[in-house]
Amino acid sequence: MSRGASLRDVAFYLRGRLTKQLTRLASARDRTPPVVPVPVDEVIRGSRAPLALVRLLEGRSNADRESAVARYLRARAVPFALHRFASGEGSGENFGVDLGAGERVLLLVAHHDAVPGSPGANDNAAAVGILLSLIERLAAAPPPKLRLRFLFTAAEERAYLGARHYARETYVGELVGVLSLELCGIGDSVVIWDAADETPFLRTVSAALESIGLARDTSYHVVGRIPMFGSDHRAFAALGVPAYGFTLVPSANAEALRQFVWSPVRGALRHLIRRPVPFDTYHTPRDRGSTLEATAVALALRALEAVIAAVP
Ligand SMILES: [Zn+2]
């Protein structure tokens, strides 16, 4: 790594730390009552709609979120690979579900952990709910020549720890591309981010979004590397795999969001009291299922199905 790059990483780290402190300050003042989690068995017996599946994780500790995903997969008889990791940085369990056949693999990732003190609905139970319902929808008729892998990772909030272990300890040569779902429960436009370079996979994703009627720079956006918000895809991008973040945002907030994500410290200070949606609840006690939108998760599902269909 060049000196310039490492200094830049330190700057990102410090900026991230500062924003985290600001978030903590904002949360400390928060009087929102905690979410009472719904019993896991009740969720398992209930609806398969993504927003219903959010309750599998919402309001639970990270250990309980992790075991709830495994319990759900077992109860629904979905075979999965358990990838357990442990290091000085922490430990946890990633769960991988493969569908279909073929030598090439499209990897869709959603982390199951949350930051302590947040019910973690939009970050990231909505994404887990979307992937779980996608598994059910595609299990009967998976794509003929492509393998889909759904990966539920642990410890994303600790600098993508689960994904970093997974990427290092499994074969990534077969991956055509990676999308990491983050904040997919609020908004009406799709953002593909950390997409600085044109790649065949990025072209496929853009074409897929256009095939369902989305228009570039209005109902979908492709943006470069975002300084402070990262996600699990970065663990794969570091190994040379085309890997992007996949997020939904309200298009009405596009300009406020642009300012917020590109100058997070100034943005966070300016928006300490009122950050733009969806960052107003991000990492706070207010990130609850009741704030999520059925139309947002429906759009995310439609977009992902289009991407799956478009991978050659
Ligand atoms: Zn997240």
Short mmCIF file of C-alpha atoms in Angstrom, two decimals, residues 61 152 206:
data_model
loop_
_atom_site.label_atom_id
_atom_site.label_comp_id
_atom_site.label_asym_id
_atom_site.label_seq_id
_atom_site.Cartn_x
_atom_site.Cartn_y
_atom_site.Cartn_z
CA SER A 61 -28.56 -8.98 20.55
CA PHE A 152 -25.39 -13.78 5.80
CA SER A 206 -26.90 -1.13 -14.80
#
